[in-house]
Amino acid sequence: MKRQPSTGSDGTKVTTLRLPADLAAEISIVARADGETTSSAIRAAVEKHIEDRGRDPDFQQNLKSLIEDDLRVARSLAERLGV
């Protein structure tokens, strides 16, 4: 069985995000005040968070460790399957 693509033709992915009601109302007001959509404001916040985390040395080390672990598992799986 083939898996359905997880992204739309425009390269976006729909994600459900649960926010406390107050925070949802606040981001909606911020977005409207900036003349943008709530989705656009949330995307900008997520992008900023990722950029901010990328400057943290502890985060960088944790990310490096995760990548190394994932590569180890992927290589083991590939070997097991003869890929």
PDB file of N, CA, C and O in Angstrom, residues 66-83:
ATOM      1  N   LEU A  66      20.739  13.662  18.047  1.00  0.00           N
ATOM      2  CA  LEU A  66      19.541  13.068  17.444  1.00  0.00           C
ATOM      3  C   LEU A  66      19.812  12.614  16.014  1.00  0.00           C
ATOM      4  O   LEU A  66      19.391  11.525  15.598  1.00  0.00           O
ATOM      5  N   ILE A  67      20.503  13.444  15.249  1.00  0.00           N
ATOM      6  CA  ILE A  67      20.820  13.103  13.855  1.00  0.00           C
ATOM      7  C   ILE A  67      21.696  11.858  13.810  1.00  0.00           C
ATOM      8  O   ILE A  67      21.446  10.945  13.005  1.00  0.00           O
ATOM      9  N   GLU A  68      22.704  11.808  14.674  1.00  0.00           N
ATOM     10  CA  GLU A  68      23.587  10.633  14.715  1.00  0.00           C
ATOM     11  C   GLU A  68      22.810   9.371  15.074  1.00  0.00           C
ATOM     12  O   GLU A  68      23.009   8.314  14.467  1.00  0.00           O
ATOM     13  N   ASP A  69      21.905   9.466  16.046  1.00  0.00           N
ATOM     14  CA  ASP A  69      21.084   8.314  16.434  1.00  0.00           C
ATOM     15  C   ASP A  69      20.182   7.877  15.283  1.00  0.00           C
ATOM     16  O   ASP A  69      20.055   6.679  15.002  1.00  0.00           O
ATOM     17  N   ASP A  70      19.540   8.837  14.626  1.00  0.00           N
ATOM     18  CA  ASP A  70      18.659   8.509  13.500  1.00  0.00           C
ATOM     19  C   ASP A  70      19.440   7.848  12.363  1.00  0.00           C
ATOM     20  O   ASP A  70      18.966   6.891  11.749  1.00  0.00           O
ATOM     21  N   LEU A  71      20.637   8.366  12.070  1.00  0.00           N
ATOM     22  CA  LEU A  71      21.460   7.762  11.021  1.00  0.00           C
ATOM     23  C   LEU A  71      21.850   6.338  11.376  1.00  0.00           C
ATOM     24  O   LEU A  71      21.833   5.447  10.517  1.00  0.00           O
ATOM     25  N   ARG A  72      22.189   6.117  12.641  1.00  0.00           N
ATOM     26  CA  ARG A  72      22.563   4.772  13.084  1.00  0.00           C
ATOM     27  C   ARG A  72      21.393   3.802  12.887  1.00  0.00           C
ATOM     28  O   ARG A  72      21.564   2.700  12.356  1.00  0.00           O
ATOM     29  N   VAL A  73      20.196   4.214  13.270  1.00  0.00           N
ATOM     30  CA  VAL A  73      19.012   3.364  13.115  1.00  0.00           C
ATOM     31  C   VAL A  73      18.717   3.131  11.633  1.00  0.00           C
ATOM     32  O   VAL A  73      18.434   2.004  11.215  1.00  0.00           O
ATOM     33  N   ALA A  74      18.800   4.177  10.830  1.00  0.00           N
ATOM     34  CA  ALA A  74      18.517   4.044   9.394  1.00  0.00           C
ATOM     35  C   ALA A  74      19.519   3.117   8.717  1.00  0.00           C
ATOM     36  O   ALA A  74      19.146   2.281   7.882  1.00  0.00           O
ATOM     37  N   ARG A  75      20.786   3.238   9.076  1.00  0.00           N
ATOM     38  CA  ARG A  75      21.806   2.354   8.493  1.00  0.00           C
ATOM     39  C   ARG A  75      21.569   0.905   8.904  1.00  0.00           C
ATOM     40  O   ARG A  75      21.701  -0.016   8.095  1.00  0.00           O
ATOM     41  N   SER A  76      21.212   0.703  10.157  1.00  0.00           N
ATOM     42  CA  SER A  76      20.933  -0.648  10.637  1.00  0.00           C
ATOM     43  C   SER A  76      19.739  -1.251   9.896  1.00  0.00           C
ATOM     44  O   SER A  76      19.767  -2.406   9.487  1.00  0.00           O
ATOM     45  N   LEU A  77      18.708  -0.454   9.710  1.00  0.00           N
ATOM     46  CA  LEU A  77      17.529  -0.920   8.976  1.00  0.00           C
ATOM     47  C   LEU A  77      17.888  -1.246   7.536  1.00  0.00           C
ATOM     48  O   LEU A  77      17.474  -2.285   6.992  1.00  0.00           O
ATOM     49  N   ALA A  78      18.650  -0.386   6.894  1.00  0.00           N
ATOM     50  CA  ALA A  78      19.048  -0.612   5.506  1.00  0.00           C
ATOM     51  C   ALA A  78      19.844  -1.905   5.379  1.00  0.00           C
ATOM     52  O   ALA A  78      19.632  -2.700   4.452  1.00  0.00           O
ATOM     53  N   GLU A  79      20.753  -2.137   6.329  1.00  0.00           N
ATOM     54  CA  GLU A  79      21.541  -3.359   6.317  1.00  0.00           C
ATOM     55  C   GLU A  79      20.650  -4.575   6.510  1.00  0.00           C
ATOM     56  O   GLU A  79      20.784  -5.580   5.787  1.00  0.00           O
ATOM     57  N   ARG A  80      19.725  -4.488   7.442  1.00  0.00           N
ATOM     58  CA  ARG A  80      18.802  -5.595   7.713  1.00  0.00           C
ATOM     59  C   ARG A  80      17.954  -5.941   6.507  1.00  0.00           C
ATOM     60  O   ARG A  80      17.663  -7.110   6.233  1.00  0.00           O
ATOM     61  N   LEU A  81      17.565  -4.921   5.746  1.00  0.00           N
ATOM     62  CA  LEU A  81      16.703  -5.125   4.577  1.00  0.00           C
ATOM     63  C   LEU A  81      17.494  -5.334   3.292  1.00  0.00           C
ATOM     64  O   LEU A  81      16.900  -5.555   2.237  1.00  0.00           O
ATOM     65  N   GLY A  82      18.814  -5.235   3.369  1.00  0.00           N
ATOM     66  CA  GLY A  82      19.647  -5.433   2.188  1.00  0.00           C
ATOM     67  C   GLY A  82      19.558  -4.299   1.189  1.00  0.00           C
ATOM     68  O   GLY A  82      19.697  -4.497  -0.009  1.00  0.00           O
ATOM     69  N   VAL A  83      19.350  -3.110   1.711  1.00  0.00           N
ATOM     70  CA  VAL A  83      19.230  -1.930   0.838  1.00  0.00           C
ATOM     71  C   VAL A  83      20.581  -1.281   0.700  1.00  0.00           C
ATOM     72  O   VAL A  83      21.313  -1.107   1.611  1.00  0.00           O
TER      73      VAL A  83
END
